[in-house]
Amino acid sequence: MPGEIILVDGDQTDLGSLQKYRARGGYAAFERILKDKADPVELRETVKSSALRGRGGAGFPTGLKWGFIPPNIKGDVYLVCNADEGEPGTFKDRQIIQQNPHVLIEGMAIAAYMMGATVGYIYIHGEIYEDYLHLEKMVAEAYAAGLLGADIQGSGFGFELHIHCGWGAYICGEETALLESIEGKKGQPRNKPPFPASFGLFGRPTTINNVETFACVPYIVTEGGGAFLEKGKPNNGGTKIFSVSGHVERPGNYEIDLGTPFAELLEMAGGVRAGHRLKAVIPGGSSTPVLPAAVAMEMTMDYDSIAKAGSMLGAGSVIVMDETTCMVTALQRLSYFYHEESCGQCTPCREGTGWLWRMVKRLRDGEGRPEDLEQLRSVARNIDGHTICALGAAAAMPVLSFLKHFGEEFEHAAEHGSLLVTTGYGC
Amino acid sequence: MNIVVTINGKRRFVRDRTTVFEACRDTGVYIPHFCFHPKLSVPANCRMCLVDIEKMPKPVPSCATRVTDGMVIRTNSPKAIAAQKGVMEFLLINHPLDCPICDQGGECQLQDLAVGYGASATRFGESKRVVIEKNLGPLISTSMTRCIHCTRCVRFGQEVAGDMELGMTGRGEHAEIMPFIQNTVDSEVSGNMIDICPVGALNSKPFQFSARTWEMKRSPGVAPHDSWGSYVTLQSIGSSIKRVLPRDHEEINECWLSDRDRFSYTGLGSRQRLLSPFVRDKGSLKPRQTEWQEALDAAVAKIEATVKEHGPEQVGVLLGPTSVSEEALLAGEFIRALGSSNIDNRLQQRDMSMDGSQGGIPWFGSSIDDLSLLNSILLVGADPARELPLLPLRLRRLQREKKLKIFSIGAQDIGRQLSLERQRLLPPSQWPQELARLLLAADPSSSLPAGLQSEADADAAADWEVLRQGSTAVLLGAEARRHPAYSSLKFMTQRLAKLCADGYDGVLPESCNTLGASLAGGIPHHGFMRDKMERGGKNARQMLAAPLKLYILINCEPADVLEAQQAHEIFQDAAVIHIGGYMDVARGYADVMLPAALFGERKGAVINLEGNAVTTEEVVPPPGEARPVWKILRMLGSMLRFENFGYRDLDELRTRLISAGDFGGLLVNSLEEEFVPTLAPAAEAADGEGTAFERIYNVAHFGTDQLLRRAEPLQQTRIAKLDRQAALHSADLAELGLKDGGAAVLRVPGAAVDCVVRADDRVARGCLRAPWGVEEFAALGAAGTVRVAAAAAAAEPQQAAAAAA
């Protein structure tokens, strides 16, 4: 069931030019809005009725968020697209940019129209430099076709779109760190409140959304909020691209309706690699809690069901692990990532992420101590919720969930100084 | 508007729009914190002040959370305590356990809070982080491993001082506080970073390892250098001052202190200190150490002989810049009892033509705190950062809080810390014309100083439109005070201020007691409290232009006057009684050297630029045989059988000062109506080799008095090093065919100086910065025009570069 909204032909999607996108009806929605001088409030209501939720990880209702921008404000309002896709396991935005870039541009333009934003930024991370260059070309195409710029198609509405290439700091995917980075400062999250809707980029009201969120907008505007909602389930509208990686036969991006059972998604990805069985799933990217196989097989892929299962949908980055995986080693990899990517601004994260990683590493290296498990939990809890941004929680959650569901492997490591599962990568 | 909140179960009225932290603090509830500082922005990065607020799922940083009506705050609930203890553990895991050898020990916020919130043993079994030290210059020592990344130092630089000298580089555990590569911290107020550092990461280098905070006696005092009059605390053990720290005074220095005032105490223990009296026997080159009695006898003999042979008119007193009011009072009475009025404390003022025509002692014009009432300021010939390092801090604060508009006419760019509406960067000789433009824009019919031609232009008209509205101050800086046309500038600023809707004019006095010394009688044309003199004496310029037979130098050295080298020669030829703190310079010319007590070693009252009189106490006894100046003068006076010289202690003198009544009425900037100055034509440069430049009338930042010149750590700073080199605008430098750091020759009639010349685009085109107050440029004398040429020998630039490096 290839998705019909963004990756219209699944893996084979090939809309990497304005001409091809136009041929599939692209920009019709935007042009009609401009021509009809559609009411932005009504458009926002459409988005609200679609139950579109932010695709970047937090899953905040998009229509609600777009209502936060104070109306009739004097001066610039900014629209920012977060394409700093840095979480381990996430690779959907890249494919959108490669295969259907204009849906993002059109989505941003329509969103800008809804919020009265005049300037937009796409913040793209430095590791995918070629895709950044590709996107620059696509934006240039849109400018050349009169779809961006001042007074678009004589409508009186103008929208300038810039692309900002970051240099690979994971923290710059945090929305306020991203704003700091665009402003030319060191990417460090800001304290909230004030939220970007009132004090964002350059101190102006700003809305920030993920690539995929914007990419849903043309469909919603064209087909109506109801059509989008129907694809998913109540409160979980639309399709969602899941990046399936790990021990499956066909890793890749799968755009499916929200609410599809996990088992079905696993099936689409070819199932667990031959001869092995499912051990664990991280459903939403490395910062979301891990789930054991039994729990995962019961859930459906939508925000509410995954939350009920004890994890989060996050950015839809499904990491599948089979029985060969050593969970201690896996956690060590994850903890190292958060240790490495902590910005160092606030105390619990700066000091705690390194401590977590060192303890897990000791366990893995056979130098664990009996008190390590309780200490890991306690340190993780001391980080969680005490930091400026969510990176602290992102570092703590894997630790707590790995210990919760796979505690016996850690206990074994602490007690015997050796790993219980020795077949995995890196063991 | 007040709102009601509940703090730890108690209902409290607190101000609306305050933070939870402030609300708790104001109602007496302490919340542990590190990164919060009342004078800095709130980054909420230490997370120590996490508190528990009802209806909020997570603990929140109290410093960054605003109170709302009905808020229920718990600072000591299990949730809050757990959060605070958790943060404390994180802060301590990588913090070295070196409190016993840490200078911060005993006054360390981390140490204090660790007692309350830290565990008694660590759970951290990994290796601790080590951070490489940074060289921040001669004033700040670092132990960066102790840093807790609160970024107070970074924010101080960016927000308060206006110099982004430190930043946090790196990410996560690799985050480090550091200056730009290879740079040091070079601002005039860098020492404040030591104060605000809550741990032992930044400490005072001169103070390092010399005392423990609990061993020291604390005594209140007032800063001894600039006229801001910062309140300080002197910390001492026994007979030595160990440290000088700011004393909070919101209206004046807030909680800040300039490096000059903070570190100058290091000069007290200089090896050059004059510790006992010396006399020079006739025909001998070297003075001989002796007893007080013999030295006083010798001094009296000199005075009596000079008066007898040449008359009292041939005796003069030069009063140096660190003299307190009582010293000035007694010095004035002394010279007047002798029958002369040759006394002056204005050692660097060129234009004395206003003497006798001034309504009072020129001053700041308002209190420091009343700067907040201003809408705009015009600075003429001022370099605030160097003259009054705390003035730009205050102006920056006012620019942050309200739109204070600042204009400047000067030879140096002062936009480093301030945002300026307009800055006229011009050689000093053009300042009168430029000021006249503004005056004519304000009133086309205004009278101008005789001999001055000027006309208004569009810029002047635009500026006047801003200046005229609201409350306006027109202030003359030290470079204007040293200007040959000071009276013309003063005349015009006064006219201009009067034309403003609500304006006043004022000056930035140079040293800590400029006002006090003048009020007490340290000027030739007025006695104590502006007693009209029957017969005025000679001013400082006249005393040096036509050499006298006997000079009594009180805390004064050749480097304190404009014509340093000539003065040195004059002093060699004349008889000199040196009453001062140091012997290295004076031994070359003094016939009698009498050791004087300095800052912290003697009582005295000083009056700052706003007329705030503060008394300082004797914190430590004077070293060796040194005595307070007033005692020395009183002994000399008694031996000369002067009347009314029987003061038994300083309090008697002080009573005279105080009983004279309100001196505030004597601080008057206005000139008498009929006074119209004459603008002398700018001096033509003498013929000679090289291009003529106008010399900026500035004094080296760390060269303004005897104490600073001996403060070794300050002399090693980058500021001091650059002050010993000449500087030109890079374009001027290029025209001369010189490179930054190249060797140049500076020529004035009768003297040539070899020096290193730097490119500095803060210097106006056509100007040369070669400060007074340093040995290097002493030979240039008072000359305002200097010819600059590249040094002849080809090998020299390399040597110079090596020397500069």
Short mmCIF file of N, CA and C in Angstrom, two decimals, chain A residues 228-358:
data_model
loop_
_atom_site.label_atom_id
_atom_site.label_comp_id
_atom_site.label_asym_id
_atom_site.label_seq_id
_atom_site.Cartn_x
_atom_site.Cartn_y
_atom_site.Cartn_z
N PHE A 228 -8.01 13.53 4.75
CA PHE A 228 -6.73 13.23 5.39
C PHE A 228 -6.96 12.43 6.67
N LEU A 229 -7.94 12.91 7.44
CA LEU A 229 -8.23 12.26 8.71
C LEU A 229 -8.64 10.81 8.50
N GLU A 230 -9.42 10.60 7.45
CA GLU A 230 -9.92 9.25 7.19
C GLU A 230 -8.81 8.25 6.95
N LYS A 231 -7.70 8.78 6.43
CA LYS A 231 -6.58 7.87 6.18
C LYS A 231 -6.03 7.30 7.47
N GLY A 232 -6.13 8.07 8.52
CA GLY A 232 -5.63 7.56 9.79
C GLY A 232 -6.77 7.16 10.68
N LYS A 233 -6.66 7.53 11.91
CA LYS A 233 -7.77 7.31 12.81
C LYS A 233 -7.95 8.57 13.64
N PRO A 234 -9.05 8.68 14.35
CA PRO A 234 -9.32 9.92 15.07
C PRO A 234 -8.12 10.37 15.89
N ASN A 235 -7.86 11.68 15.85
CA ASN A 235 -6.74 12.29 16.57
C ASN A 235 -5.38 11.89 15.98
N ASN A 236 -5.36 11.10 14.94
CA ASN A 236 -4.12 10.63 14.32
C ASN A 236 -4.32 10.63 12.82
N GLY A 237 -4.53 11.83 12.26
CA GLY A 237 -4.91 11.88 10.86
C GLY A 237 -3.78 11.57 9.90
N GLY A 238 -4.15 11.03 8.74
CA GLY A 238 -3.24 10.97 7.61
C GLY A 238 -2.33 9.77 7.56
N THR A 239 -1.40 9.87 6.60
CA THR A 239 -0.38 8.84 6.47
C THR A 239 0.86 9.29 7.19
N LYS A 240 1.75 8.37 7.38
CA LYS A 240 3.01 8.69 8.04
C LYS A 240 4.10 7.85 7.40
N ILE A 241 5.23 8.48 7.18
CA ILE A 241 6.35 7.73 6.63
C ILE A 241 7.13 7.11 7.78
N PHE A 242 7.26 5.81 7.76
CA PHE A 242 8.06 5.12 8.77
C PHE A 242 9.38 4.69 8.16
N SER A 243 10.45 5.06 8.83
CA SER A 243 11.77 4.64 8.38
C SER A 243 12.10 3.36 9.13
N VAL A 244 12.02 2.25 8.42
CA VAL A 244 12.27 0.97 9.08
C VAL A 244 13.73 0.59 8.84
N SER A 245 14.43 0.33 9.94
CA SER A 245 15.84 -0.05 9.81
C SER A 245 16.12 -1.18 10.77
N GLY A 246 17.29 -1.75 10.66
CA GLY A 246 17.67 -2.83 11.56
C GLY A 246 17.54 -4.18 10.90
N HIS A 247 17.15 -5.14 11.71
CA HIS A 247 17.17 -6.53 11.25
C HIS A 247 15.93 -6.90 10.47
N VAL A 248 15.68 -6.22 9.37
CA VAL A 248 14.56 -6.59 8.49
C VAL A 248 15.13 -6.87 7.10
N GLU A 249 14.34 -7.52 6.31
CA GLU A 249 14.82 -7.89 4.98
C GLU A 249 14.92 -6.67 4.06
N ARG A 250 13.93 -5.77 4.13
CA ARG A 250 13.92 -4.62 3.22
C ARG A 250 13.79 -3.32 4.00
N PRO A 251 14.89 -2.87 4.59
CA PRO A 251 14.82 -1.60 5.30
C PRO A 251 14.49 -0.46 4.34
N GLY A 252 13.80 0.51 4.80
CA GLY A 252 13.47 1.63 3.93
C GLY A 252 12.33 2.43 4.50
N ASN A 253 11.88 3.42 3.69
CA ASN A 253 10.78 4.27 4.11
C ASN A 253 9.46 3.71 3.60
N TYR A 254 8.46 3.66 4.47
CA TYR A 254 7.15 3.15 4.10
C TYR A 254 6.10 4.15 4.53
N GLU A 255 5.39 4.70 3.58
CA GLU A 255 4.33 5.63 3.92
C GLU A 255 3.03 4.85 4.08
N ILE A 256 2.54 4.81 5.29
CA ILE A 256 1.33 4.02 5.55
C ILE A 256 0.33 4.89 6.31
N ASP A 257 -0.92 4.44 6.30
CA ASP A 257 -1.92 5.14 7.08
C ASP A 257 -1.63 4.96 8.55
N LEU A 258 -1.82 6.01 9.29
CA LEU A 258 -1.66 5.89 10.73
C LEU A 258 -2.69 4.91 11.24
N GLY A 259 -2.31 4.09 12.20
CA GLY A 259 -3.23 3.09 12.72
C GLY A 259 -3.02 1.72 12.11
N THR A 260 -2.10 1.63 11.13
CA THR A 260 -1.78 0.32 10.56
C THR A 260 -1.08 -0.51 11.63
N PRO A 261 -1.42 -1.78 11.77
CA PRO A 261 -0.74 -2.60 12.77
C PRO A 261 0.76 -2.69 12.49
N PHE A 262 1.54 -2.75 13.57
CA PHE A 262 2.98 -2.86 13.43
C PHE A 262 3.35 -4.11 12.63
N ALA A 263 2.61 -5.17 12.87
CA ALA A 263 2.90 -6.44 12.19
C ALA A 263 2.85 -6.25 10.68
N GLU A 264 1.89 -5.45 10.23
CA GLU A 264 1.75 -5.20 8.81
C GLU A 264 2.96 -4.43 8.25
N LEU A 265 3.37 -3.43 9.02
CA LEU A 265 4.54 -2.63 8.61
C LEU A 265 5.77 -3.53 8.51
N LEU A 266 5.89 -4.41 9.50
CA LEU A 266 7.03 -5.32 9.51
C LEU A 266 6.98 -6.23 8.28
N GLU A 267 5.78 -6.62 7.96
CA GLU A 267 5.58 -7.46 6.77
C GLU A 267 6.05 -6.73 5.52
N MET A 268 5.64 -5.45 5.39
CA MET A 268 6.02 -4.66 4.23
C MET A 268 7.54 -4.58 4.10
N ALA A 269 8.19 -4.51 5.24
CA ALA A 269 9.65 -4.40 5.22
C ALA A 269 10.29 -5.78 5.08
N GLY A 270 9.51 -6.76 4.75
CA GLY A 270 10.05 -8.08 4.48
C GLY A 270 10.19 -8.93 5.71
N GLY A 271 9.73 -8.44 6.82
CA GLY A 271 9.81 -9.23 8.04
C GLY A 271 11.22 -9.25 8.61
N VAL A 272 11.34 -9.81 9.82
CA VAL A 272 12.65 -9.95 10.44
C VAL A 272 13.51 -10.82 9.54
N ARG A 273 14.79 -10.51 9.49
CA ARG A 273 15.64 -11.23 8.53
C ARG A 273 15.54 -12.75 8.76
N ALA A 274 15.72 -13.44 7.67
CA ALA A 274 15.41 -14.87 7.65
C ALA A 274 16.16 -15.63 8.74
N GLY A 275 15.43 -16.48 9.38
CA GLY A 275 16.05 -17.35 10.38
C GLY A 275 16.15 -16.71 11.75
N HIS A 276 15.61 -15.51 11.87
CA HIS A 276 15.72 -14.87 13.18
C HIS A 276 14.34 -14.45 13.64
N ARG A 277 14.27 -14.14 14.92
CA ARG A 277 12.98 -13.69 15.41
C ARG A 277 13.13 -12.33 16.10
N LEU A 278 12.01 -11.65 16.17
CA LEU A 278 11.98 -10.30 16.71
C LEU A 278 12.30 -10.31 18.19
N LYS A 279 13.17 -9.38 18.59
CA LYS A 279 13.48 -9.27 20.01
C LYS A 279 12.95 -7.95 20.58
N ALA A 280 13.21 -6.89 19.87
CA ALA A 280 12.84 -5.58 20.41
C ALA A 280 12.62 -4.60 19.28
N VAL A 281 11.85 -3.56 19.56
CA VAL A 281 11.60 -2.52 18.57
C VAL A 281 11.70 -1.17 19.26
N ILE A 282 12.46 -0.28 18.63
CA ILE A 282 12.40 1.12 19.06
C ILE A 282 11.51 1.80 18.03
N PRO A 283 10.32 2.22 18.41
CA PRO A 283 9.33 2.60 17.39
C PRO A 283 9.49 3.99 16.81
N GLY A 284 10.17 4.91 17.50
CA GLY A 284 10.10 6.28 17.02
C GLY A 284 11.42 7.00 16.89
N GLY A 285 12.52 6.27 16.81
CA GLY A 285 13.82 6.93 16.81
C GLY A 285 14.50 6.68 18.13
N SER A 286 15.81 6.81 18.14
CA SER A 286 16.61 6.31 19.26
C SER A 286 16.23 6.91 20.60
N SER A 287 15.57 8.05 20.61
CA SER A 287 15.28 8.65 21.91
C SER A 287 13.98 8.13 22.51
N THR A 288 13.25 7.31 21.75
CA THR A 288 12.00 6.80 22.32
C THR A 288 12.27 5.47 23.01
N PRO A 289 11.47 5.15 24.04
CA PRO A 289 11.72 3.92 24.79
C PRO A 289 11.59 2.67 23.90
N VAL A 290 12.43 1.70 24.18
CA VAL A 290 12.42 0.44 23.45
C VAL A 290 11.24 -0.41 23.93
N LEU A 291 10.70 -1.22 23.03
CA LEU A 291 9.60 -2.11 23.41
C LEU A 291 9.99 -3.54 23.09
N PRO A 292 9.63 -4.47 23.98
CA PRO A 292 9.92 -5.88 23.67
C PRO A 292 8.97 -6.38 22.57
N ALA A 293 9.37 -7.44 21.92
CA ALA A 293 8.67 -7.94 20.73
C ALA A 293 7.18 -8.13 20.98
N ALA A 294 6.85 -8.74 22.10
CA ALA A 294 5.45 -9.07 22.34
C ALA A 294 4.58 -7.83 22.38
N VAL A 295 5.08 -6.79 23.04
CA VAL A 295 4.33 -5.55 23.14
C VAL A 295 4.21 -4.90 21.76
N ALA A 296 5.32 -4.92 21.03
CA ALA A 296 5.34 -4.25 19.73
C ALA A 296 4.37 -4.90 18.77
N MET A 297 4.31 -6.19 18.79
CA MET A 297 3.46 -6.89 17.84
C MET A 297 1.97 -6.60 18.08
N GLU A 298 1.64 -6.15 19.24
CA GLU A 298 0.25 -5.87 19.58
C GLU A 298 -0.19 -4.46 19.18
N MET A 299 0.78 -3.57 18.97
CA MET A 299 0.39 -2.17 18.80
C MET A 299 0.13 -1.85 17.33
N THR A 300 -0.62 -0.72 17.15
CA THR A 300 -0.78 -0.20 15.80
C THR A 300 0.06 1.06 15.69
N MET A 301 0.42 1.41 14.47
CA MET A 301 1.36 2.50 14.28
C MET A 301 0.62 3.84 14.25
N ASP A 302 0.35 4.39 15.42
CA ASP A 302 -0.20 5.73 15.53
C ASP A 302 0.20 6.28 16.89
N TYR A 303 0.04 7.58 17.04
CA TYR A 303 0.54 8.25 18.25
C TYR A 303 -0.02 7.63 19.51
N ASP A 304 -1.34 7.43 19.53
CA ASP A 304 -1.98 7.01 20.78
C ASP A 304 -1.67 5.57 21.14
N SER A 305 -1.67 4.70 20.15
CA SER A 305 -1.44 3.29 20.43
C SER A 305 -0.01 3.05 20.92
N ILE A 306 0.93 3.72 20.28
CA ILE A 306 2.32 3.52 20.70
C ILE A 306 2.53 4.10 22.10
N ALA A 307 1.88 5.24 22.36
CA ALA A 307 1.99 5.81 23.70
C ALA A 307 1.42 4.84 24.73
N LYS A 308 0.33 4.19 24.37
CA LYS A 308 -0.28 3.23 25.28
C LYS A 308 0.64 2.04 25.52
N ALA A 309 1.39 1.69 24.48
CA ALA A 309 2.33 0.58 24.61
C ALA A 309 3.54 0.95 25.45
N GLY A 310 3.69 2.25 25.75
CA GLY A 310 4.79 2.66 26.62
C GLY A 310 5.95 3.31 25.90
N SER A 311 5.71 3.71 24.66
CA SER A 311 6.78 4.40 23.96
C SER A 311 6.19 5.60 23.22
N MET A 312 6.86 6.04 22.18
CA MET A 312 6.36 7.18 21.43
C MET A 312 6.56 6.96 19.95
N LEU A 313 5.67 7.56 19.16
CA LEU A 313 5.80 7.43 17.72
C LEU A 313 6.99 8.24 17.21
N GLY A 314 7.28 9.34 17.91
CA GLY A 314 8.45 10.13 17.57
C GLY A 314 8.45 10.56 16.14
N ALA A 315 9.57 10.36 15.46
CA ALA A 315 9.67 10.72 14.06
C ALA A 315 9.34 9.52 13.17
N GLY A 316 8.86 8.43 13.75
CA GLY A 316 8.50 7.27 12.96
C GLY A 316 9.71 6.48 12.49
N SER A 317 10.70 6.40 13.34
CA SER A 317 11.92 5.70 12.95
C SER A 317 11.95 4.36 13.67
N VAL A 318 11.55 3.34 12.96
CA VAL A 318 11.37 2.04 13.59
C VAL A 318 12.68 1.27 13.49
N ILE A 319 13.28 1.01 14.64
CA ILE A 319 14.53 0.25 14.66
C ILE A 319 14.19 -1.16 15.15
N VAL A 320 14.41 -2.12 14.29
CA VAL A 320 14.02 -3.50 14.59
C VAL A 320 15.27 -4.28 15.00
N MET A 321 15.14 -5.00 16.12
CA MET A 321 16.28 -5.78 16.59
C MET A 321 15.86 -7.24 16.75
N ASP A 322 16.71 -8.14 16.26
CA ASP A 322 16.37 -9.55 16.44
C ASP A 322 17.13 -10.12 17.62
N GLU A 323 17.00 -11.42 17.82
CA GLU A 323 17.48 -12.02 19.07
C GLU A 323 19.01 -12.02 19.20
N THR A 324 19.71 -11.71 18.11
CA THR A 324 21.17 -11.68 18.21
C THR A 324 21.68 -10.41 18.86
N THR A 325 20.79 -9.46 19.04
CA THR A 325 21.24 -8.15 19.52
C THR A 325 21.56 -8.18 21.01
N CYS A 326 22.74 -7.69 21.36
CA CYS A 326 23.10 -7.52 22.77
C CYS A 326 22.58 -6.16 23.20
N MET A 327 21.66 -6.14 24.12
CA MET A 327 21.04 -4.87 24.49
C MET A 327 22.00 -3.95 25.23
N VAL A 328 22.98 -4.53 25.91
CA VAL A 328 23.97 -3.69 26.60
C VAL A 328 24.80 -2.94 25.57
N THR A 329 25.21 -3.64 24.55
CA THR A 329 25.99 -3.00 23.50
C THR A 329 25.15 -1.96 22.75
N ALA A 330 23.89 -2.34 22.50
CA ALA A 330 23.02 -1.40 21.80
C ALA A 330 22.86 -0.12 22.60
N LEU A 331 22.64 -0.28 23.90
CA LEU A 331 22.46 0.91 24.73
C LEU A 331 23.73 1.73 24.80
N GLN A 332 24.87 1.04 24.80
CA GLN A 332 26.13 1.77 24.84
C GLN A 332 26.27 2.66 23.61
N ARG A 333 25.86 2.12 22.45
CA ARG A 333 25.92 2.93 21.22
C ARG A 333 25.02 4.16 21.35
N LEU A 334 23.81 3.92 21.83
CA LEU A 334 22.85 5.03 21.95
C LEU A 334 23.34 6.06 22.96
N SER A 335 23.84 5.59 24.10
CA SER A 335 24.29 6.52 25.13
C SER A 335 25.48 7.33 24.65
N TYR A 336 26.32 6.68 23.86
CA TYR A 336 27.46 7.42 23.34
C TYR A 336 26.99 8.56 22.45
N PHE A 337 25.97 8.27 21.68
CA PHE A 337 25.44 9.30 20.77
C PHE A 337 24.99 10.53 21.56
N TYR A 338 24.22 10.32 22.61
CA TYR A 338 23.70 11.48 23.36
C TYR A 338 24.80 12.18 24.13
N HIS A 339 25.76 11.42 24.60
CA HIS A 339 26.92 12.03 25.25
C HIS A 339 27.67 12.92 24.27
N GLU A 340 27.85 12.39 23.08
CA GLU A 340 28.59 13.14 22.06
C GLU A 340 27.83 14.37 21.61
N GLU A 341 26.52 14.31 21.58
CA GLU A 341 25.73 15.39 20.99
C GLU A 341 25.17 16.38 22.00
N SER A 342 25.39 16.15 23.28
CA SER A 342 24.93 17.13 24.28
C SER A 342 25.58 18.47 23.99
N CYS A 343 24.82 19.55 24.10
CA CYS A 343 25.41 20.85 23.75
C CYS A 343 26.28 21.38 24.87
N GLY A 344 26.09 20.89 26.08
CA GLY A 344 26.96 21.33 27.17
C GLY A 344 26.49 22.57 27.89
N GLN A 345 25.32 23.02 27.52
CA GLN A 345 24.85 24.25 28.14
C GLN A 345 24.39 24.04 29.58
N CYS A 346 23.53 23.06 29.79
CA CYS A 346 22.99 22.92 31.14
C CYS A 346 23.55 21.68 31.82
N THR A 347 23.61 21.77 33.13
CA THR A 347 24.38 20.83 33.93
C THR A 347 23.97 19.36 33.81
N PRO A 348 22.70 19.02 34.00
CA PRO A 348 22.38 17.58 34.07
C PRO A 348 22.77 16.84 32.79
N CYS A 349 22.54 17.47 31.65
CA CYS A 349 22.83 16.82 30.38
C CYS A 349 24.33 16.79 30.12
N ARG A 350 25.00 17.93 30.35
CA ARG A 350 26.44 18.00 30.10
C ARG A 350 27.19 16.95 30.91
N GLU A 351 26.86 16.86 32.19
CA GLU A 351 27.58 15.96 33.08
C GLU A 351 26.98 14.55 33.07
N GLY A 352 25.65 14.49 32.95
CA GLY A 352 24.98 13.21 33.13
C GLY A 352 25.11 12.29 31.94
N THR A 353 25.06 12.82 30.71
CA THR A 353 25.10 11.93 29.55
C THR A 353 26.43 11.19 29.48
N GLY A 354 27.50 11.87 29.84
CA GLY A 354 28.81 11.21 29.84
C GLY A 354 28.89 10.15 30.91
N TRP A 355 28.29 10.44 32.02
CA TRP A 355 28.31 9.49 33.13
C TRP A 355 27.54 8.22 32.73
N LEU A 356 26.34 8.42 32.14
CA LEU A 356 25.55 7.27 31.69
C LEU A 356 26.36 6.41 30.74
N TRP A 357 26.93 7.07 29.74
CA TRP A 357 27.67 6.30 28.74
C TRP A 357 28.82 5.53 29.36
N ARG A 358 29.53 6.17 30.27
CA ARG A 358 30.69 5.50 30.87
C ARG A 358 30.26 4.29 31.69
#
